[in-house]
CSV table of C-alpha atoms in Angstrom, one decimal:
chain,number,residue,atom,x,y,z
A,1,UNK,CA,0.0,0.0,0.0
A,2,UNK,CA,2.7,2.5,0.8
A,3,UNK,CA,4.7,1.7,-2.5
A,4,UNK,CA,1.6,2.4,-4.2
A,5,UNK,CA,1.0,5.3,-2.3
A,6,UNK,CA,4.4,6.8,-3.1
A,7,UNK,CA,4.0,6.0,-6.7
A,8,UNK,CA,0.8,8.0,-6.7
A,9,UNK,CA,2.9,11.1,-4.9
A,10,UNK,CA,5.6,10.8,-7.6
A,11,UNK,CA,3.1,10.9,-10.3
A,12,UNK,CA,1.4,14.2,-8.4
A,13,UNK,CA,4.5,15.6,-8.4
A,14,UNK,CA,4.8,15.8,-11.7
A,15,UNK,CA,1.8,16.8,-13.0
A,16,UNK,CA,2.2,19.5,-10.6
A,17,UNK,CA,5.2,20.7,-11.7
A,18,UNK,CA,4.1,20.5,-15.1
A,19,UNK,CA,0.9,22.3,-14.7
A,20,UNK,CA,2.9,25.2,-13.0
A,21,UNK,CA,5.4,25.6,-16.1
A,22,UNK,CA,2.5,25.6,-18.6
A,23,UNK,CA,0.7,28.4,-16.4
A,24,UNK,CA,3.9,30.4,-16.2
A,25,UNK,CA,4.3,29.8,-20.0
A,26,UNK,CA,0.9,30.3,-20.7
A,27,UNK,CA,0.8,33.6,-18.7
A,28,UNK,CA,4.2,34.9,-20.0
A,29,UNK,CA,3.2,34.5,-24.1
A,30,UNK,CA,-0.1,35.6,-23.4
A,31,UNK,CA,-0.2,38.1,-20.9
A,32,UNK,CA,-0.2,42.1,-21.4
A,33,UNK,CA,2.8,44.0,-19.5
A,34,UNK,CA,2.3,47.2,-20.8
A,35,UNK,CA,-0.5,48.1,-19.1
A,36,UNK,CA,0.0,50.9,-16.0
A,37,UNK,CA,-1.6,52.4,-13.0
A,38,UNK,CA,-1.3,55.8,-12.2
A,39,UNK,CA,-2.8,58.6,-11.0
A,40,UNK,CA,-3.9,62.1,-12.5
A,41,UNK,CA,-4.1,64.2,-9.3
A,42,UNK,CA,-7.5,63.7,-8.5
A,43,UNK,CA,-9.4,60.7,-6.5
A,44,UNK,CA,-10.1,58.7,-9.9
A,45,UNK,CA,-7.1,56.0,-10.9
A,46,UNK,CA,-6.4,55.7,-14.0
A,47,UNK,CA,-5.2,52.6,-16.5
A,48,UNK,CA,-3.5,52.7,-19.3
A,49,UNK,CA,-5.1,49.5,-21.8
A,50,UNK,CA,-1.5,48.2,-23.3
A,51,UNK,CA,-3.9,46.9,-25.9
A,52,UNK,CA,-5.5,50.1,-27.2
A,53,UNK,CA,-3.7,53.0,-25.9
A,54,UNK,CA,-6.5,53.9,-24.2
A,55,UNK,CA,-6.3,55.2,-20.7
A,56,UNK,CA,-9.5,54.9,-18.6
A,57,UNK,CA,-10.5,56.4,-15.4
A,58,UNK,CA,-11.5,54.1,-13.1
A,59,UNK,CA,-13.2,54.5,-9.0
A,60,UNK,CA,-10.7,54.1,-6.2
């Protein structure tokens, strides 16, 4: 039972580990990192869309 039971870890183990390089890959070819917070002076925060230029004011 316990060999089996270590088996079963290993095998966690790895799909674990592979599951958290895909997500990193995934979020690294995918992702957006020009986007930017900021603010204008006033109580509003505003984003900048890396996607569209676009900045847009948004409620604290």
């Amino acid at each position: 039972m316990l060999r089996k039971l270590a088996q079963a870890g290993e095998i966690a183990v790895y799909l674990l580990a592979v599951s958290v390089i895909g997500v990193f890959l995934w979020f690294l070819f995918t992702g957006n990192f020009e986007n930017a917070i900021f603010t204008d002076g006033t109580s509003l925060t505003c984003i900048l869309d890396g996607n569209t230029g676009e900045i847009v004011n948004v409620n604290k």
